[in-house]
PDB file of C-alpha atoms in Angstrom:
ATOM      1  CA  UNK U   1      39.193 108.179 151.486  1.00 54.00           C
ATOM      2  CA  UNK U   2      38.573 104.418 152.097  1.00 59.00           C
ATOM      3  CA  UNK U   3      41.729 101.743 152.340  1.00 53.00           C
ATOM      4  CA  UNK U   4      41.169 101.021 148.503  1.00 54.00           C
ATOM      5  CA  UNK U   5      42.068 104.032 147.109  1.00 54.00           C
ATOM      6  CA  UNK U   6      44.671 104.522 149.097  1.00 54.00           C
ATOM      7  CA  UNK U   7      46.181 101.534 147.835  1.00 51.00           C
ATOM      8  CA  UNK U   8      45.197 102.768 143.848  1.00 54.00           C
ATOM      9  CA  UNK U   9      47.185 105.806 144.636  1.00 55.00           C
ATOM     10  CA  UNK U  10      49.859 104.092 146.289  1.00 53.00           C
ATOM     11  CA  UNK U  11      50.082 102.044 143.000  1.00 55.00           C
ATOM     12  CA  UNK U  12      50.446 104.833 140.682  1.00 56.00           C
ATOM     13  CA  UNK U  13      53.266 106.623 142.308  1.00 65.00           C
ATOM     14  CA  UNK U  14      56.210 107.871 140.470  1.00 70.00           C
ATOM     15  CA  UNK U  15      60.183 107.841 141.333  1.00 72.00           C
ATOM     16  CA  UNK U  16      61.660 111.188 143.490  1.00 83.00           C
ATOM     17  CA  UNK U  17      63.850 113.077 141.737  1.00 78.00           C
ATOM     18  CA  UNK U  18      66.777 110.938 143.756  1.00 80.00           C
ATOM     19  CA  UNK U  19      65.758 107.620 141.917  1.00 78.00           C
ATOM     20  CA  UNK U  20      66.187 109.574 139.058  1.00 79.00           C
ATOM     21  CA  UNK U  21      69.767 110.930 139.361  1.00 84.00           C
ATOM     22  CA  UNK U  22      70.695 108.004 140.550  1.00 83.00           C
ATOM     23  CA  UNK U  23      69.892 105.742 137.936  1.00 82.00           C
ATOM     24  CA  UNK U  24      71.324 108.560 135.209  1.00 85.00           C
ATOM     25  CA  UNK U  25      74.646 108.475 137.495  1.00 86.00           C
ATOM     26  CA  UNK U  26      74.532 105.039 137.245  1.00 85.00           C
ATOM     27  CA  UNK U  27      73.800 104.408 133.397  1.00 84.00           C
ATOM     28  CA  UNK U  28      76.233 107.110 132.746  1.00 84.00           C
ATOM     29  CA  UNK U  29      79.171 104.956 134.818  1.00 83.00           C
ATOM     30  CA  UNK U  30      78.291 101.996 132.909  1.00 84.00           C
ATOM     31  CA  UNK U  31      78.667 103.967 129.358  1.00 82.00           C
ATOM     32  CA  UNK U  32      81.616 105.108 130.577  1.00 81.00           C
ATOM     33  CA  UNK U  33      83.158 101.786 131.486  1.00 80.00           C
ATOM     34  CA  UNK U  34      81.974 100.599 128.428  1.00 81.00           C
ATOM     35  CA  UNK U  35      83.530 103.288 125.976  1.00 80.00           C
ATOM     36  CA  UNK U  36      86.593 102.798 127.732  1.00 77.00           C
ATOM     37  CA  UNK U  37      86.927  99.471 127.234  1.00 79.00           C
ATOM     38  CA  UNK U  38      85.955  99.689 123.651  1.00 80.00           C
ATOM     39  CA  UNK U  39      88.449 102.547 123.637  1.00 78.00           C
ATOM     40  CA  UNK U  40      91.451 100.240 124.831  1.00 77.00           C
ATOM     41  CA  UNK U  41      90.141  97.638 122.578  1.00 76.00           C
ATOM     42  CA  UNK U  42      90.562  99.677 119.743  1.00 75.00           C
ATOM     43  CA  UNK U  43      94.114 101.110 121.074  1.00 74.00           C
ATOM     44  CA  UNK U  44      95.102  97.390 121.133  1.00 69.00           C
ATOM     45  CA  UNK U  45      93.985  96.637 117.424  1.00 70.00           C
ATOM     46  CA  UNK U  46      95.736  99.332 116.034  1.00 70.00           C
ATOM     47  CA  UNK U  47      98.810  98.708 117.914  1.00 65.00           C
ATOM     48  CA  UNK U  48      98.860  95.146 116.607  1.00 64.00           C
ATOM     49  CA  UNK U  49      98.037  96.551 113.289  1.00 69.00           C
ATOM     50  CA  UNK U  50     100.865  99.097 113.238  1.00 67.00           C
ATOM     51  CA  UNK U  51     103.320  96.450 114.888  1.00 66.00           C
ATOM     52  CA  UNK U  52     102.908  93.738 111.847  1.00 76.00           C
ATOM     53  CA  UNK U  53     103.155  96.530 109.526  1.00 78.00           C
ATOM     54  CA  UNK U  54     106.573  96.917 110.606  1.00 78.00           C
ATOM     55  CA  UNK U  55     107.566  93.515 110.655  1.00 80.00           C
ATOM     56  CA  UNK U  56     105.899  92.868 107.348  1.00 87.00           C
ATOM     57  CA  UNK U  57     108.059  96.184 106.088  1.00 86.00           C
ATOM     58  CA  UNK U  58     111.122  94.595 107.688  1.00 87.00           C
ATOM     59  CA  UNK U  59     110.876  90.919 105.834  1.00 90.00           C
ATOM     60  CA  UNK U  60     110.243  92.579 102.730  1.00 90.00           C
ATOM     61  CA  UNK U  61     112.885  94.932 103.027  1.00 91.00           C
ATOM     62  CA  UNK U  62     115.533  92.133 104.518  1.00 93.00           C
ATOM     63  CA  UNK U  63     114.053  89.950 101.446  1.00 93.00           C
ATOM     64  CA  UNK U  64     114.689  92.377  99.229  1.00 94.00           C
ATOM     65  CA  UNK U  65     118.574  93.439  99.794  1.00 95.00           C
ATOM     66  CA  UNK U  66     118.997  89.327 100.205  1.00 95.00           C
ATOM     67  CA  UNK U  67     118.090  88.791  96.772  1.00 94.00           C
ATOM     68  CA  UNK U  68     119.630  91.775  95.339  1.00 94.00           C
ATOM     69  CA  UNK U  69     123.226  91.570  96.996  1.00 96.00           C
ATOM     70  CA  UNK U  70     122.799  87.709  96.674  1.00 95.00           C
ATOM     71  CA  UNK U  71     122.835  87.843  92.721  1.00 94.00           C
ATOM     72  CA  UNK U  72     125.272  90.739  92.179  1.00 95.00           C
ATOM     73  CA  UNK U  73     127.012  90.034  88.838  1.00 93.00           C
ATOM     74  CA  UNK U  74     130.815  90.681  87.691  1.00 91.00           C
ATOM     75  CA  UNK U  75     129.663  93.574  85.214  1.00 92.00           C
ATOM     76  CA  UNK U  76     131.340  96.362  84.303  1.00 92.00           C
ATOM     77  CA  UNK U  77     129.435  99.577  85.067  1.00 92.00           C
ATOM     78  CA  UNK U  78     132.074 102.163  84.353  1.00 90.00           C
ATOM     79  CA  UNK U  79     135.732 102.421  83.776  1.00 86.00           C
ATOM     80  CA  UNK U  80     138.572 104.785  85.563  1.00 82.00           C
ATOM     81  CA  UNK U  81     139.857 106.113  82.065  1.00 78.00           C
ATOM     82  CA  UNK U  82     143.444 107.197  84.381  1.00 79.00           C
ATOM     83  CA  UNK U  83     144.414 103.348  85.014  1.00 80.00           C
ATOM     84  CA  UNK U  84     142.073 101.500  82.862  1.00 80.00           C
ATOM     85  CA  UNK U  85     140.078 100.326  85.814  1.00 84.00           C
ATOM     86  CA  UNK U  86     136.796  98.686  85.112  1.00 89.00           C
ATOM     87  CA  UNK U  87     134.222  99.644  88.192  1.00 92.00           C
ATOM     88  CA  UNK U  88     132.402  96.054  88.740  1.00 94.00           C
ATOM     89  CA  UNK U  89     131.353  96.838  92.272  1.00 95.00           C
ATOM     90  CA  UNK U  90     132.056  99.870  94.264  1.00 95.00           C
ATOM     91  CA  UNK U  91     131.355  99.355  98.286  1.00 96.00           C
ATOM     92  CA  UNK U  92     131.948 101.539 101.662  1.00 96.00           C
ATOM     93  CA  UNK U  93     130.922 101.792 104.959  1.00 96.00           C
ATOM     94  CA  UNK U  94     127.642 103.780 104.137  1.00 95.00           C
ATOM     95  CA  UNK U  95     127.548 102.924 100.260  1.00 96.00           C
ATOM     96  CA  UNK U  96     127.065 100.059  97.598  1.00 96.00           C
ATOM     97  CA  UNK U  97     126.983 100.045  94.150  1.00 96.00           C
ATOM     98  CA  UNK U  98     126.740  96.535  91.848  1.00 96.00           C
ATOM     99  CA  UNK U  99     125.344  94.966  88.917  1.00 95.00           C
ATOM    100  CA  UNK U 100     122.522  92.764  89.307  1.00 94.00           C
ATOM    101  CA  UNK U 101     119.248  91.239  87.787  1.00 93.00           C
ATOM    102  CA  UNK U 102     115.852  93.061  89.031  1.00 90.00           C
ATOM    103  CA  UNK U 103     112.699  90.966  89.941  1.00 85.00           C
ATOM    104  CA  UNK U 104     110.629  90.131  87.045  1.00 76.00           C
ATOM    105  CA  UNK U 105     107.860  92.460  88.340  1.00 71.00           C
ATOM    106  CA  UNK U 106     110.108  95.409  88.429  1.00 73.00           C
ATOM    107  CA  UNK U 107     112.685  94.592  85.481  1.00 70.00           C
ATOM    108  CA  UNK U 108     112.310  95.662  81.809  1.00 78.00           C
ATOM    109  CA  UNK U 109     114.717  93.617  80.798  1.00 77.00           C
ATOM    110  CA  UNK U 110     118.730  93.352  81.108  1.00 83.00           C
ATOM    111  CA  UNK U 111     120.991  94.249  84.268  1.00 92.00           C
ATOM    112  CA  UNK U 112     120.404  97.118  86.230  1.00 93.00           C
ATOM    113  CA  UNK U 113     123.321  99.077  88.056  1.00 94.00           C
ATOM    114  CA  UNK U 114     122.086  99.411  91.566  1.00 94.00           C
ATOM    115  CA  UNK U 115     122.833 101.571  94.889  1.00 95.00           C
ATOM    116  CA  UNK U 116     122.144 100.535  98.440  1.00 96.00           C
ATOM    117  CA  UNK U 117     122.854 103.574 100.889  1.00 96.00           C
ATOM    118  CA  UNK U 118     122.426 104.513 104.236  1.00 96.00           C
ATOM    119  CA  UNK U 119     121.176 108.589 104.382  1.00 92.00           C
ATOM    120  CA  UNK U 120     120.450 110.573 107.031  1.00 86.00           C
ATOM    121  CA  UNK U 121     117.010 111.882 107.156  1.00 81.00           C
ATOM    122  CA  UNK U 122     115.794 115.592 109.007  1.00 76.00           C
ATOM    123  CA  UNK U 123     114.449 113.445 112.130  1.00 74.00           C
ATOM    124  CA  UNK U 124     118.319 112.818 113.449  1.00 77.00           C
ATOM    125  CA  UNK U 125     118.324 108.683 112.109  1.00 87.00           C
ATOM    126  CA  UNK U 126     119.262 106.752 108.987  1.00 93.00           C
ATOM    127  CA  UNK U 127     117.419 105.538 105.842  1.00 94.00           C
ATOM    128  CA  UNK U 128     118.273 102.029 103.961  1.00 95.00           C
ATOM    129  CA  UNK U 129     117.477 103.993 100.587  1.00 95.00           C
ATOM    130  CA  UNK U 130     117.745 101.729  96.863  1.00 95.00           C
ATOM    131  CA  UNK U 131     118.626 103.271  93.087  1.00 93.00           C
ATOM    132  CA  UNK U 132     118.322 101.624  89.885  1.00 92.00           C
ATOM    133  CA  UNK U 133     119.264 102.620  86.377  1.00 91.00           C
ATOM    134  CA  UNK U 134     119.328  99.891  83.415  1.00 90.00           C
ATOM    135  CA  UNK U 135     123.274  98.921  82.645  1.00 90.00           C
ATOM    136  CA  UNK U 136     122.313  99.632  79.295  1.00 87.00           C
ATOM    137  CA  UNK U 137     122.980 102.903  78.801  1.00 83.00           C
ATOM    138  CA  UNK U 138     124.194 103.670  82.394  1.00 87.00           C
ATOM    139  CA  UNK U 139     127.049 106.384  82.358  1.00 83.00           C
ATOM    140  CA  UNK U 140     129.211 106.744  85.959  1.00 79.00           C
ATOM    141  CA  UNK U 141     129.933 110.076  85.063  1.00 73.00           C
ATOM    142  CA  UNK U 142     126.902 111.253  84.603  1.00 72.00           C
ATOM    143  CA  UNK U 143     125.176 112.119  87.969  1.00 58.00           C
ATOM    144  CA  UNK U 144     122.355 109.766  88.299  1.00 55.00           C
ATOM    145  CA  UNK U 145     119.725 112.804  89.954  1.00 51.00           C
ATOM    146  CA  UNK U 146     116.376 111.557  87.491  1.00 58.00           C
ATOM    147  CA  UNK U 147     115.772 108.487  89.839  1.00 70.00           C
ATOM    148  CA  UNK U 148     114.012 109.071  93.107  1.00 84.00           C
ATOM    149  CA  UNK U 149     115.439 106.790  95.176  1.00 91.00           C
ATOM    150  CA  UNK U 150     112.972 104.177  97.527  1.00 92.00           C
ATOM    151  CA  UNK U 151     113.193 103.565 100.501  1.00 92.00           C
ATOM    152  CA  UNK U 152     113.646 100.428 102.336  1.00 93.00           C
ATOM    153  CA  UNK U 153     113.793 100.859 105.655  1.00 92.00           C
ATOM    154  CA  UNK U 154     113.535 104.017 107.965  1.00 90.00           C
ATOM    155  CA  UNK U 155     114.301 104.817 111.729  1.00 89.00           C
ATOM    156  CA  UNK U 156     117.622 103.560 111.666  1.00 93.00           C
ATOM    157  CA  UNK U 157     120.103 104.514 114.286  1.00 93.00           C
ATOM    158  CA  UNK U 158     123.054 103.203 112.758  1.00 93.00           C
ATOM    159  CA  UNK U 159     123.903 101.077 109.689  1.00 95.00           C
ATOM    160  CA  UNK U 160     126.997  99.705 107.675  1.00 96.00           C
ATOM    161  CA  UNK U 161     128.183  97.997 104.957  1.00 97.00           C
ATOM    162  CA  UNK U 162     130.970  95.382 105.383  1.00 97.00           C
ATOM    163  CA  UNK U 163     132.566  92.878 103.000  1.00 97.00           C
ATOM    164  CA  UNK U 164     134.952  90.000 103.130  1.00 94.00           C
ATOM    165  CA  UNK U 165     136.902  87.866 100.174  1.00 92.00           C
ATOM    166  CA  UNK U 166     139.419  85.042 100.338  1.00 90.00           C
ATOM    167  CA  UNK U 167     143.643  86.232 100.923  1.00 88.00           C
ATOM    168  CA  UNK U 168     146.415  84.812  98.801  1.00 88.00           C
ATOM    169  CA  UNK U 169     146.382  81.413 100.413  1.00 89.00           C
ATOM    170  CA  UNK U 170     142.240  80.893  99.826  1.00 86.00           C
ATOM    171  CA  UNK U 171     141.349  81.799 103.058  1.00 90.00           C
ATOM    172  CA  UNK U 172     138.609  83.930 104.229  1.00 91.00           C
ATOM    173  CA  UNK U 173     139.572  87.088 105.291  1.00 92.00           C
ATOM    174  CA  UNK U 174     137.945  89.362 108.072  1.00 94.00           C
ATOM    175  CA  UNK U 175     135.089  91.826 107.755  1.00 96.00           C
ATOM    176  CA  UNK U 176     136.160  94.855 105.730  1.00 95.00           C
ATOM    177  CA  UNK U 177     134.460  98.469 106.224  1.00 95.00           C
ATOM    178  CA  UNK U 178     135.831  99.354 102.739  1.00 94.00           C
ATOM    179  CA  UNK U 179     135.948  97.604  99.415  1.00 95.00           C
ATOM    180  CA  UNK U 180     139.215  98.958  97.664  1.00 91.00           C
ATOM    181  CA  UNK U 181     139.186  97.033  93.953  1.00 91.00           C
ATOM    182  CA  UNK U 182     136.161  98.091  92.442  1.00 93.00           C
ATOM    183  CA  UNK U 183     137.447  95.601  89.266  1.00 91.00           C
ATOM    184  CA  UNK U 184     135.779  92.503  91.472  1.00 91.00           C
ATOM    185  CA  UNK U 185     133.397  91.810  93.942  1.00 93.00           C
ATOM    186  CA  UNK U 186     133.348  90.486  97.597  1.00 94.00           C
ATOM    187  CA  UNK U 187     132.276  86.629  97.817  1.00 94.00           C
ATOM    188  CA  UNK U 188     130.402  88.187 100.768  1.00 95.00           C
ATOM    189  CA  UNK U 189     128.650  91.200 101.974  1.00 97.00           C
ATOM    190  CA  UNK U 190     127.236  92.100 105.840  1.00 97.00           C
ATOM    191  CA  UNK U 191     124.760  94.494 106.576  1.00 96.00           C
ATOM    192  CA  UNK U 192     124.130  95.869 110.172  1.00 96.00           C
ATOM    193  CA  UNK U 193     121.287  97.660 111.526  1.00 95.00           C
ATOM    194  CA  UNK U 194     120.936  99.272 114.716  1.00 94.00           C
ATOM    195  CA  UNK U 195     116.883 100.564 114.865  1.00 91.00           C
ATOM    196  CA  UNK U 196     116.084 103.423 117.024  1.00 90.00           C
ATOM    197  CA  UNK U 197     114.164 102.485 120.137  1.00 89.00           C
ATOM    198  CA  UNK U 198     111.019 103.926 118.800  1.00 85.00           C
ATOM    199  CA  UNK U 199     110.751 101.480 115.501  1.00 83.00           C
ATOM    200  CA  UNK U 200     110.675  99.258 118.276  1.00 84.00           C
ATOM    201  CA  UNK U 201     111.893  96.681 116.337  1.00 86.00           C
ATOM    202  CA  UNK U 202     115.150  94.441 115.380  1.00 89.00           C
ATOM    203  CA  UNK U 203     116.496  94.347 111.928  1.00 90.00           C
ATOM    204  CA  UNK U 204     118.421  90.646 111.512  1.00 90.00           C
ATOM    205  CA  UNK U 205     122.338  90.709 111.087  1.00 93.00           C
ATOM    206  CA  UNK U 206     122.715  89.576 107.512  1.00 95.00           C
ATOM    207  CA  UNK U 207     125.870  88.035 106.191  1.00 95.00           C
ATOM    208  CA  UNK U 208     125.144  87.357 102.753  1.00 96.00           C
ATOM    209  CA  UNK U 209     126.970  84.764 100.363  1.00 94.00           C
ATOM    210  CA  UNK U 210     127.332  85.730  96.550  1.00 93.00           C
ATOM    211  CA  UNK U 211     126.044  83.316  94.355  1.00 88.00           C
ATOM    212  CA  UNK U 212     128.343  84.470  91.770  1.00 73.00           C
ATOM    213  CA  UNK U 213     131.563  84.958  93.548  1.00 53.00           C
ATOM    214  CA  UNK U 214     133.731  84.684  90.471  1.00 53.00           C
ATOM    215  CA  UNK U 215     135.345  88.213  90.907  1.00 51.00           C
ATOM    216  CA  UNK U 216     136.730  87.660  94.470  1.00 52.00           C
ATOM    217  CA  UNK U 217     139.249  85.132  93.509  1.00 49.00           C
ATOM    218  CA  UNK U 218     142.543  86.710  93.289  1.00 46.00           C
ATOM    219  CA  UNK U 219     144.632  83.714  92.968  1.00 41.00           C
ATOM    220  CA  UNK U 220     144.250  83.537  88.747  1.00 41.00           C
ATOM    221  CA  UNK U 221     143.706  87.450  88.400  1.00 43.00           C
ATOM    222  CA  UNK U 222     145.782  87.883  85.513  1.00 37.00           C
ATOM    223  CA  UNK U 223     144.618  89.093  82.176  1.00 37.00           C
ATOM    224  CA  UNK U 224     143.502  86.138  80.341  1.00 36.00           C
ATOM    225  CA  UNK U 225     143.427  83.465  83.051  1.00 36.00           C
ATOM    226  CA  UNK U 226     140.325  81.608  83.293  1.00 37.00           C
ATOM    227  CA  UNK U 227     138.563  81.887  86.446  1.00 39.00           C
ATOM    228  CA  UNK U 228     137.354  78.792  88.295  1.00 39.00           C
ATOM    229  CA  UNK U 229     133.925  77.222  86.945  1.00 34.00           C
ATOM    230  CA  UNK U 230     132.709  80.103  85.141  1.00 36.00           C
ATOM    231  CA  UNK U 231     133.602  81.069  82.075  1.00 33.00           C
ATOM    232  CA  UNK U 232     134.387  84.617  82.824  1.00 37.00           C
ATOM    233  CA  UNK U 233     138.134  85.695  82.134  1.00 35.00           C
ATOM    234  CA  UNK U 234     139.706  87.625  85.089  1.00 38.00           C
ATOM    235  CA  UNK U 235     140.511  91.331  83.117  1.00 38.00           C
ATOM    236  CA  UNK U 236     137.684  90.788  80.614  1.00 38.00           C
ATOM    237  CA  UNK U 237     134.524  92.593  81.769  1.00 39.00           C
ATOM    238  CA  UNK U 238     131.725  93.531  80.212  1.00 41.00           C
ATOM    239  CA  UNK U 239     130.838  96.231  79.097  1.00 40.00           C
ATOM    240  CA  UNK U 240     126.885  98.076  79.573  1.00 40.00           C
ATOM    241  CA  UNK U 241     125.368  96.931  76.963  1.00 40.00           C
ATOM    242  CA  UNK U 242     127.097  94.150  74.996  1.00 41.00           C
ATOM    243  CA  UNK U 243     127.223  91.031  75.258  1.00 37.00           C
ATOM    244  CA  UNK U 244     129.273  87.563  75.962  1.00 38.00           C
TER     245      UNK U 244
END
């Protein structure tokens, strides 16, 4: 064989098995580089997408209870037939129960008697959970069971309700764990949430003002006196259903 085709044959040689594993050992590093990258990419989205979930939950949630407890109104919702005591707002540690307007997108019109409540669920924490009946209608003794309640906020470790009015001489008095005359309201209302580590996320301390604090003034609480401002009488509450 002359010096030409050994350079023809020379030209048409293949790669050695070696070549070949090599290059599949190296194309399969590089896909697996590349999926996990695209792997931890895609962790990282739904992570983000998970954590403004939450905080978009939370706002609407702390929204939410801010409006509501905000715009509680001095409306009778039941009465204690043994003393003649008119239930305008009931409150406890773990408990709430007021009068107020509902957003126009979930009201049909009129008050609604309304629960906030801190529940324990079957994982060990605490749910913010809401109830709403129309005042119309509404009947304390009558256990409310046909509304499902909703809930607000989950993976709570602890939560609690706490309330504060003015004393005798006009002054604000401390935080209060209890609210013992259901016949008025608080002029304010605290709510604090401790979230379990794996919410990981902070729910706000919220110490919220009434806007209608007519029923916490006990200096004029006498039947017929004329609170100041409004034209509410202290010992004249409504009943559901009628009117002023």
């Amino acid at each position: 064989m002359n010096a030409h085709g050994r350079v023809r044959e020379a030209g048409v040689r293949g790669f050695t098995l070696l070549e070949v594993m090599l290059a599949i050992m190296l194309l399969a590093l590089l896909l697996a580089g590349t999926y996990g990258s695209i792997r931890t990419a895609v962790k990282a989205m739904h992570s983000g997408e998970q954590a403004i979930d939450r905080t978009n939950r939370l706002r609407v949630a702390e929204e939410f209870v801010r409006r509501q407890v905000s715009r509680i109104m001095p409306l009778s919702f039941g009465e204690d037939e043994s003393t003649n005591t008119r239930f305008v707002f009931q409150g406890s540690k773990d408990f709430m129960r007021f009068v107020a307007p509902m957003p126009g997108y979930l009201s049909k019109g009129g008050p609604y008697v309304q629960t906030l409540s801190f529940a324990g669920n079957r994982r060990g924490g605490k749910q913010l959970l809401f109830t709403d009946a129309m005042l119309n209608g509404f009947d304390l003794d009558q256990k409310q069971g046909d509304t499902e309640p909703s809930i607000l906020l989950d993976q709570i470790e602890d939560g609690r309700f706490q309330y504060r009015t003015l004393d005798d001489q006009g002054q604000l008095t401390d935080w209060l764990d209890s609210w013992d005359d259901p016949g008025i309201t608080p002029i304010m209302v605290r709510i604090v949430v401790r979230m379990r580590p794996e919410a990981r996320i902070e729910f706000p301390e919220m110490e919220i003002p009434l806007l209608l604090d007519v029923g916490a003034v006990h200096a004029s609480n006498r039947p017929g006196s004329v609170m100041p401002g409004v034209g509410l009488q202290t010992g004249t509450h409504l009943r559901p259903g009628s009117r002023q």
